[in-house]
PDB file of C-alpha atoms in Angstrom:
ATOM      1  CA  UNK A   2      43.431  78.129 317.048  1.00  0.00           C
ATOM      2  CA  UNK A   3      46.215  78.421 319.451  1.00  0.00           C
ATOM      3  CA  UNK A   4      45.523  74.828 320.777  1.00  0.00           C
ATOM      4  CA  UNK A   5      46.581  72.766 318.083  1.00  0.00           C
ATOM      5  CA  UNK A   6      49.862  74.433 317.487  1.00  0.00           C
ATOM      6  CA  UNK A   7      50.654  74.084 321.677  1.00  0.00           C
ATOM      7  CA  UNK A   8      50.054  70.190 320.361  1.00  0.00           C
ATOM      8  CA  UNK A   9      52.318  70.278 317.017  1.00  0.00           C
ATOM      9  CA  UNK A  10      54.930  71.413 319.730  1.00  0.00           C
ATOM     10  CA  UNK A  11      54.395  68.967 321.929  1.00  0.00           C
ATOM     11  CA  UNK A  12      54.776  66.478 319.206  1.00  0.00           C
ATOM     12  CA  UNK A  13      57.823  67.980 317.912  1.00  0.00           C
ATOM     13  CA  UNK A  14      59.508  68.074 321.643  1.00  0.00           C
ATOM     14  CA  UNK A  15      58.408  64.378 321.950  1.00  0.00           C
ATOM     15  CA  UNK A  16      60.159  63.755 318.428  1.00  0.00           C
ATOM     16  CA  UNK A  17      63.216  65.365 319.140  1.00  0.00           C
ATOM     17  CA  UNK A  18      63.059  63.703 322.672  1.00  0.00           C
ATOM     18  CA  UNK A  19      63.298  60.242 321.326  1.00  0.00           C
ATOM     19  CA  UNK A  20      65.444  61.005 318.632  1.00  0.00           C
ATOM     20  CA  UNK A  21      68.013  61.829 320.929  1.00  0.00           C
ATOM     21  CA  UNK A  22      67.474  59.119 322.819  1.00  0.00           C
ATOM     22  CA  UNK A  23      67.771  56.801 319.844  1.00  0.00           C
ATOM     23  CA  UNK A  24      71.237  58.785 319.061  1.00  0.00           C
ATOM     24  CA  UNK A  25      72.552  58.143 322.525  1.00  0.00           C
ATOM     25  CA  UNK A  26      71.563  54.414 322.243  1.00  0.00           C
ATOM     26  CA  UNK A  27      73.096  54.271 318.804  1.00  0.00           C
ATOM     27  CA  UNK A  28      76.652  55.926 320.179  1.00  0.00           C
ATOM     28  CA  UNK A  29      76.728  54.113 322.701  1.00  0.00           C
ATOM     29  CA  UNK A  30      75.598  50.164 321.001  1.00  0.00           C
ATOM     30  CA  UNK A  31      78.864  51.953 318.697  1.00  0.00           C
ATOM     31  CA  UNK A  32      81.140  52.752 321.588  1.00  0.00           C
ATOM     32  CA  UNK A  33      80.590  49.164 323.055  1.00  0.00           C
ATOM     33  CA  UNK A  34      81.316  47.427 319.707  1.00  0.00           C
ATOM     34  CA  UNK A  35      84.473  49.225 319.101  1.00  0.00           C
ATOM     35  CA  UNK A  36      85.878  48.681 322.824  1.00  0.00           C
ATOM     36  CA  UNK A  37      84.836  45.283 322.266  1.00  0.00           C
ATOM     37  CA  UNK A  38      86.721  45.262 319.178  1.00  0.00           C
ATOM     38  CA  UNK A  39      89.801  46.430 320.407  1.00  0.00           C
ATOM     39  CA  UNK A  40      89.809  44.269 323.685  1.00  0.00           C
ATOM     40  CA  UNK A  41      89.776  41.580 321.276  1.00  0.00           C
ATOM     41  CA  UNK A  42      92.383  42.088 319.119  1.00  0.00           C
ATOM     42  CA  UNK A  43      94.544  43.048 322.189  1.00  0.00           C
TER      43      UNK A  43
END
């Protein structure tokens, strides 16, 4: 029985894995937009 929780953890590490690589891609697609913004309107 213990293998298939090792493997729901494994999954759930993965998960969190990309979400915070999604986040960081997110912040930062954010970050450019608003320098771009503000380069622009200077």
């Amino acid at each position: 029985m213990s293998k298939p929780v090792e493997n729901l953890d494994e999954q759930k590490e993965e998960m969190n894995m990309l979400k915070a690589v999604a986040f960081l891609g997110l912040e930062w697609q954010l970050c450019q937009s608003f320098l771009f913004y503000s380069l622009s309107v200077i």
